[in-house]
């Protein structure tokens, strides 16, 4: 039940139910699975501005550094003189 998750119930038959996902995929699941009626709330959870770097670090979200700017010890694309293409 991720934030904003939604699916449409198409049919219930026997011990299974058929769902249609937003991608268009049709998936069959067990009828004993628990669900949430409607769309799960907090859709904009990833759009919230955390304000500063420290707040992101507390959540475990660290900066991502490209391999090109690393040293050759740290990444196969690293090193070289200037900015050479990969």
XYZ file of C-alpha atoms in Angstrom:
86
model
C 0.000 0.000 0.000
C 2.317 2.681 -1.244
C 1.268 6.328 -1.310
C -1.051 6.989 -4.262
C -1.438 3.305 -5.147
C -4.676 2.417 -6.927
C -6.165 -0.506 -8.891
C -9.598 -1.434 -10.283
C -11.365 -4.652 -9.332
C -12.585 -6.288 -12.537
C -14.049 -9.612 -11.388
C -14.174 -11.964 -8.397
C -14.319 -15.679 -9.144
C -13.591 -18.665 -6.927
C -10.683 -17.938 -4.606
C -9.148 -15.208 -6.769
C -9.900 -11.658 -7.846
C -8.727 -9.918 -11.016
C -7.352 -6.372 -10.796
C -6.463 -3.844 -13.491
C -3.442 -1.694 -12.616
C -2.868 1.880 -13.894
C -0.204 0.537 -16.290
C -2.891 -1.554 -17.993
C -1.577 -4.832 -16.588
C -4.266 -7.292 -15.475
C -3.231 -9.262 -12.412
C -4.975 -12.062 -10.502
C -4.623 -12.128 -6.700
C -6.071 -14.159 -3.845
C -9.391 -12.922 -2.436
C -7.960 -13.328 1.076
C -5.574 -10.379 0.479
C -6.444 -7.218 2.380
C -7.013 -4.015 0.409
C -7.852 -0.365 0.903
C -11.040 0.983 -0.647
C -10.256 4.035 -2.773
C -6.852 5.549 -3.422
C -4.186 5.403 -0.727
C -3.535 8.889 0.640
C -0.374 11.001 0.893
C 0.111 11.043 -2.889
C 2.573 13.949 -2.823
C 4.903 12.370 -0.248
C 7.946 12.638 -2.568
C 7.232 16.254 -3.564
C 7.704 17.621 -0.052
C 10.654 20.023 0.277
C 12.816 18.922 3.185
C 14.511 22.316 3.381
C 18.134 21.367 3.906
C 20.683 18.616 3.340
C 20.671 17.400 6.938
C 16.971 16.538 6.779
C 17.562 14.335 3.734
C 20.556 12.627 5.357
C 18.429 11.650 8.353
C 16.125 9.816 5.918
C 19.100 8.015 4.346
C 18.941 9.966 1.057
C 22.534 10.861 0.206
C 23.844 12.723 -2.854
C 24.511 10.675 -5.994
C 27.895 11.351 -7.602
C 28.507 10.562 -11.282
C 31.240 8.033 -12.034
C 32.954 10.447 -14.440
C 33.862 12.854 -11.633
C 35.277 10.125 -9.361
C 38.896 9.032 -9.210
C 39.945 5.933 -11.197
C 40.219 4.013 -7.915
C 36.547 4.599 -7.085
C 34.929 4.030 -10.500
C 35.860 2.609 -13.951
C 34.802 5.885 -15.644
C 36.849 8.062 -13.291
C 40.127 9.903 -13.772
C 41.684 11.337 -16.889
C 42.754 14.844 -17.828
C 39.854 17.276 -18.018
C 36.408 15.974 -18.927
C 36.932 13.178 -21.404
C 33.904 11.280 -22.763
C 33.231 7.787 -21.453
